[in-house]
Short mmCIF file of C-alpha atoms in Angstrom, two decimals:
data_model
loop_
_atom_site.label_atom_id
_atom_site.label_comp_id
_atom_site.label_asym_id
_atom_site.label_seq_id
_atom_site.Cartn_x
_atom_site.Cartn_y
_atom_site.Cartn_z
CA MET U 1 -0.21 -0.08 0.00
CA PRO U 2 0.78 3.35 -0.95
CA LYS U 3 2.73 5.14 2.70
CA MET U 4 1.80 8.72 3.48
CA SER U 5 3.60 10.68 5.29
CA MET U 6 3.48 14.48 6.77
CA ASN U 7 5.72 17.22 6.67
CA GLU U 8 6.41 18.82 9.35
CA VAL U 9 6.07 22.37 7.12
CA THR U 10 2.38 21.68 7.02
CA THR U 11 1.77 22.29 10.82
CA PHE U 12 3.79 25.27 10.86
CA ARG U 13 2.63 26.65 14.10
CA TRP U 14 3.00 23.81 16.46
CA SER U 15 6.64 21.80 17.97
CA PHE U 16 8.38 19.25 16.94
CA ILE U 17 6.40 16.84 20.05
CA GLU U 18 3.37 18.37 18.98
CA ASP U 19 3.41 17.12 15.61
CA VAL U 20 5.22 13.60 16.54
CA ILE U 21 2.06 13.20 18.67
CA ALA U 22 -0.43 14.07 16.48
CA PHE U 23 0.97 12.53 13.41
CA SER U 24 1.00 9.51 15.77
CA LYS U 25 -2.06 9.46 16.94
CA ALA U 26 -3.38 10.50 13.40
CA GLY U 27 -2.38 6.95 12.05
CA LEU U 28 0.35 8.11 9.62
CA ASP U 29 2.95 5.89 8.19
CA GLY U 30 5.77 8.48 8.82
CA ILE U 31 6.53 11.93 9.55
CA GLY U 32 8.88 14.26 7.32
CA VAL U 33 11.08 16.12 9.75
CA TRP U 34 12.39 19.65 10.41
CA ARG U 35 15.29 20.62 10.80
CA ASN U 36 14.16 24.01 12.76
CA LYS U 37 11.78 22.20 14.85
CA ILE U 38 14.60 19.89 16.03
CA ALA U 39 17.27 22.30 16.75
CA GLU U 40 14.28 23.93 19.06
CA PHE U 41 13.35 20.54 21.08
CA GLY U 42 16.97 18.61 21.02
CA GLU U 43 18.32 16.22 18.80
CA GLU U 44 19.04 13.11 20.72
CA ARG U 45 15.70 13.80 22.45
CA ALA U 46 13.80 14.08 19.14
CA VAL U 47 15.25 10.65 18.20
CA GLU U 48 14.47 8.60 21.48
CA LEU U 49 10.97 10.61 20.85
CA LEU U 50 10.47 9.38 17.62
CA ARG U 51 11.46 5.78 18.90
CA GLU U 52 9.08 6.22 21.36
CA TYR U 53 5.99 6.62 19.40
CA ASP U 54 7.13 4.03 16.77
CA LEU U 55 6.68 6.61 13.69
CA SER U 56 8.62 6.22 10.71
CA VAL U 57 11.31 8.89 9.39
CA SER U 58 10.79 9.86 5.69
CA SER U 59 12.68 12.32 5.10
CA LEU U 60 14.62 15.18 6.68
CA SER U 61 14.24 18.38 5.67
CA TRP U 62 17.09 19.85 4.65
CA ALA U 63 20.61 20.89 3.85
CA GLY U 64 22.85 22.51 1.27
CA GLY U 65 23.57 26.15 -0.06
CA PHE U 66 26.68 24.76 -1.37
CA THR U 67 27.29 27.77 -3.63
CA GLY U 68 27.10 29.58 -0.71
CA THR U 69 24.16 31.64 -1.04
CA ASN U 70 23.33 31.80 2.57
CA GLY U 71 26.60 33.57 3.49
CA TYR U 72 28.48 30.55 4.92
CA SER U 73 31.30 28.83 2.55
CA TYR U 74 31.24 25.75 0.41
CA ARG U 75 33.32 24.16 3.28
CA GLU U 76 30.52 25.56 5.96
CA MET U 77 27.68 23.89 4.20
CA VAL U 78 29.19 20.57 3.72
CA ASP U 79 30.07 20.19 7.20
CA ASP U 80 25.98 21.04 7.88
CA ALA U 81 25.07 18.52 5.24
CA ARG U 82 27.40 16.19 7.20
CA ASP U 83 26.13 16.55 10.52
CA ALA U 84 22.65 16.43 8.92
CA ILE U 85 23.35 13.11 7.48
CA ARG U 86 24.83 11.62 10.71
CA LEU U 87 20.96 13.13 12.18
CA ALA U 88 19.01 11.31 9.69
CA GLY U 89 20.74 8.05 9.95
CA GLU U 90 19.89 7.95 13.48
CA MET U 91 16.31 8.46 13.11
CA ARG U 92 16.16 5.41 10.31
CA ALA U 93 15.26 8.56 7.94
CA ALA U 94 14.48 6.88 4.39
CA CYS U 95 16.09 10.30 2.86
CA LEU U 96 17.97 13.80 3.73
CA VAL U 97 16.60 16.59 1.69
CA LEU U 98 19.43 18.49 -0.39
CA ILE U 99 19.16 22.37 -1.82
CA SER U 100 21.88 22.77 -4.22
CA GLY U 101 22.02 26.75 -3.08
CA GLY U 102 21.86 29.23 -6.02
CA ARG U 103 24.28 30.86 -8.82
CA ASN U 104 25.42 33.18 -6.72
CA GLY U 105 27.55 35.20 -8.84
CA HIS U 106 29.21 31.93 -9.92
CA THR U 107 28.95 30.76 -13.53
CA VAL U 108 27.02 27.95 -14.05
CA ASN U 109 29.74 25.85 -14.90
CA HIS U 110 31.62 26.76 -11.57
CA SER U 111 27.79 26.01 -9.10
CA ARG U 112 27.65 22.72 -11.18
CA ARG U 113 31.01 21.47 -10.41
CA LEU U 114 30.83 22.64 -6.32
CA LEU U 115 27.37 21.18 -6.19
CA CYS U 116 29.19 17.87 -7.84
CA GLU U 117 32.16 18.59 -5.30
CA ALA U 118 29.74 18.53 -2.41
CA LEU U 119 27.75 15.61 -3.64
CA ALA U 120 30.27 13.18 -4.11
CA GLU U 121 31.73 13.71 -0.42
CA LEU U 122 28.37 12.92 1.15
CA GLY U 123 27.36 10.75 -1.08
CA ASP U 124 30.55 8.57 0.14
CA PHE U 125 29.79 9.73 4.11
CA ALA U 126 25.54 9.04 3.10
CA ALA U 127 26.80 5.18 2.07
CA GLU U 128 28.01 4.89 5.28
CA HIS U 129 24.75 5.95 7.16
CA GLN U 130 22.52 4.50 5.00
CA VAL U 131 21.24 7.20 4.18
CA GLU U 132 19.94 8.12 0.79
CA LEU U 133 20.33 12.39 -0.62
CA ALA U 134 17.71 13.34 -2.64
CA LEU U 135 18.33 16.52 -4.44
CA GLN U 136 15.56 18.82 -5.32
CA PRO U 137 14.67 21.47 -8.11
CA SER U 138 12.70 24.63 -7.39
CA ARG U 139 10.70 26.78 -9.56
CA GLU U 140 12.93 28.99 -10.55
CA GLU U 141 11.02 32.09 -10.35
CA LEU U 142 10.26 31.95 -6.84
CA CYS U 143 13.47 29.52 -5.54
CA GLY U 144 16.29 30.80 -7.71
CA HIS U 145 18.27 32.36 -4.21
CA TRP U 146 18.09 28.73 -3.25
CA SER U 147 19.09 26.20 -5.83
CA PHE U 148 20.48 26.85 -9.48
CA LEU U 149 18.26 23.72 -10.45
CA SER U 150 14.85 24.61 -11.67
CA SER U 151 14.11 21.45 -13.63
CA ILE U 152 14.27 17.56 -14.03
CA ASP U 153 16.48 17.89 -16.63
CA HIS U 154 18.51 20.15 -14.45
CA VAL U 155 18.38 17.46 -11.98
CA MET U 156 19.67 14.40 -14.10
CA ASP U 157 22.34 16.48 -15.57
CA ILE U 158 23.68 16.28 -11.84
CA LEU U 159 23.12 12.86 -11.22
CA ASP U 160 24.64 11.59 -14.50
CA ALA U 161 27.96 13.20 -13.54
CA CYS U 162 27.40 12.26 -10.08
CA ASP U 163 26.98 9.02 -10.21
CA HIS U 164 26.65 7.93 -7.14
CA PRO U 165 24.46 4.79 -5.52
CA TYR U 166 22.67 7.10 -2.74
CA VAL U 167 21.89 10.26 -4.75
CA GLY U 168 18.74 10.67 -6.05
CA MET U 169 16.77 13.55 -6.38
CA ALA U 170 13.02 14.79 -4.46
CA PHE U 171 10.08 14.92 -6.65
CA ASP U 172 8.13 18.08 -5.70
CA THR U 173 4.86 18.12 -7.36
CA PHE U 174 4.84 21.87 -6.73
CA HIS U 175 7.93 23.02 -8.18
CA LEU U 176 7.86 19.88 -10.91
CA ALA U 177 3.70 19.21 -12.16
CA GLY U 178 4.10 22.29 -14.32
CA GLU U 179 6.68 20.72 -16.90
CA ALA U 180 5.58 19.52 -19.92
CA ASP U 181 4.67 15.31 -20.32
CA ILE U 182 5.79 15.35 -16.53
CA VAL U 183 3.74 12.19 -16.22
CA SER U 184 4.98 10.64 -19.33
CA ARG U 185 8.21 11.05 -17.91
CA ILE U 186 7.78 9.80 -14.32
CA GLY U 187 8.58 6.14 -15.56
CA THR U 188 11.94 7.32 -16.42
CA ILE U 189 13.43 9.23 -13.74
CA LEU U 190 11.69 6.61 -10.98
CA PRO U 191 14.63 4.71 -10.25
CA TYR U 192 16.58 8.28 -9.06
CA VAL U 193 13.47 9.19 -6.89
CA ASN U 194 14.24 9.21 -3.34
CA THR U 195 10.45 10.94 -2.14
CA VAL U 196 8.23 12.07 -3.51
CA GLN U 197 6.53 15.86 -1.93
CA LEU U 198 2.81 15.83 -2.28
CA SER U 199 1.19 19.36 -2.70
CA ASP U 200 -1.73 21.34 -5.41
CA SER U 201 -1.66 24.49 -6.48
CA GLY U 202 -3.11 26.76 -9.05
CA THR U 203 -1.21 27.44 -12.59
CA ALA U 204 0.71 30.49 -11.38
CA PRO U 205 1.68 30.56 -7.64
CA ARG U 206 2.98 34.05 -6.92
CA THR U 207 4.93 32.61 -3.79
CA LEU U 208 6.06 29.79 -2.05
CA THR U 209 2.96 29.97 0.30
CA ASP U 210 0.67 29.66 -2.83
CA ARG U 211 -0.34 25.74 -2.10
CA VAL U 212 -3.10 24.06 -1.23
CA MET U 213 -5.03 21.70 -0.18
CA LEU U 214 -3.97 18.57 -1.68
CA GLY U 215 -7.15 17.94 -4.78
CA ASP U 216 -8.12 21.67 -4.23
CA GLY U 217 -5.51 23.36 -6.67
CA ARG U 218 -4.46 22.31 -10.83
CA LEU U 219 -1.96 19.70 -10.34
CA PRO U 220 -2.02 16.77 -12.18
CA LEU U 221 -1.56 14.51 -8.67
CA VAL U 222 -4.01 11.79 -9.99
CA GLY U 223 -1.96 11.16 -13.06
CA ILE U 224 1.34 11.57 -11.09
CA ILE U 225 0.56 9.34 -8.19
CA ASP U 226 -0.71 6.88 -10.87
CA ALA U 227 2.81 6.95 -12.73
CA PHE U 228 4.69 6.37 -9.22
CA GLU U 229 2.37 3.39 -8.33
CA ARG U 230 2.52 1.77 -11.69
CA GLY U 231 6.29 2.26 -11.69
CA GLY U 232 6.60 0.27 -8.53
CA TYR U 233 7.54 3.14 -6.35
CA ASP U 234 7.67 2.10 -2.91
CA GLY U 235 9.00 4.97 -1.22
CA PHE U 236 6.99 7.30 1.22
CA PHE U 237 4.34 10.28 -0.57
CA ASP U 238 5.08 13.30 1.65
CA VAL U 239 2.47 15.61 1.98
CA GLY U 240 3.70 18.85 2.10
CA ILE U 241 1.92 22.06 2.61
CA TRP U 242 3.42 26.02 2.39
CA SER U 243 -0.17 27.64 3.13
CA ASP U 244 -0.17 31.18 5.01
CA ARG U 245 -4.14 29.94 5.18
CA LEU U 246 -3.87 26.93 6.61
CA TRP U 247 -0.90 27.45 8.58
CA GLN U 248 -3.60 29.67 9.79
CA SER U 249 -6.19 26.94 10.16
CA ASN U 250 -7.04 23.87 12.44
CA TYR U 251 -4.62 21.33 12.55
CA ASP U 252 -6.23 18.42 13.42
CA ARG U 253 -8.22 19.05 10.93
CA VAL U 254 -5.44 19.61 8.20
CA ILE U 255 -4.54 16.61 8.93
CA ASP U 256 -7.29 14.76 8.87
CA ARG U 257 -8.28 16.36 5.55
CA CYS U 258 -4.83 15.80 3.87
CA ARG U 259 -5.33 11.18 4.93
CA VAL U 260 -9.42 12.25 2.98
CA GLN U 261 -7.80 13.74 0.12
CA PHE U 262 -4.72 11.63 -0.25
CA ASP U 263 -7.29 8.44 -0.06
CA ARG U 264 -9.09 10.43 -2.73
CA LEU U 265 -6.23 10.44 -5.04
CA LEU U 266 -5.41 7.58 -4.98
CA LEU U 267 -8.96 5.88 -5.56
CA ASP U 268 -9.07 8.47 -8.57
CA ALA U 269 -5.31 6.89 -9.69
CA ALA U 270 -7.53 3.20 -9.43
CA GLY U 271 -10.54 4.32 -11.27
CA GLN U 272 -12.90 3.63 -8.45
CA LYS U 273 -15.53 5.91 -6.81
CA THR U 274 -13.91 8.13 -3.99
CA PRO U 275 -14.96 8.59 -0.70
CA GLN U 276 -16.15 11.83 0.05
CA ALA U 277 -14.25 14.93 1.07
CA ILE U 278 -14.14 16.81 4.46
CA PRO U 279 -14.80 20.10 3.57
CA SER U 280 -12.49 22.48 4.81
CA LYS U 281 -13.04 25.27 7.36
#
């Protein structure tokens, strides 16, 4: 059966312990952990709490910025990523999500070289800790300062150059679903996908938080899920909704509705009758 996890960004105002307790109570298959919340709670305590509640970690987000976008040096960000890999290993996380960093004044070739060098070192370190790495492309118009990778082709070019068994990609529907022939391409890229991140949006989002509940937007989520299922994807579908509106709403209700909408998408993908969705509040 497809595995649904909830990313902590969806419940932005909650603390780590609130997320763990609520996600476990809701019967979710896993949790997408946000490093910011871990920093406030404490890494050792977080690992213990996850084991106490027997909650699988679908992903740890995020590490990266190897081009110096945030004012840190290449070495500082690689060392930070190594720390994140150690933590992901202790959490038994399925993967660690990586962001390349923006060009930051570099040429494309130099940015690419910095990223490949980082991935070569981190891939070997990730293998030691049994943690897959998932490189995430981002919409250029919204996240150019975060990532110079803005398409599947950009990521595949890096993965081909890196050629490391522990380095793959994160497929985020918000950032990638607008690409041409996206559904038909999934079968080709599927062996490289280490996590699928689900959210919905309209056709022309203006900010990162212009995302909506699954099924309430215009992204081809049914076709995407169906393509992954048909291709034999056995990883998590991680629901991560950056939404100013949802962040101000009742999180227990958000979780319930995410579960229902996810099940509805699965049934739509299977061509079956869908259950009635819980109305938004």
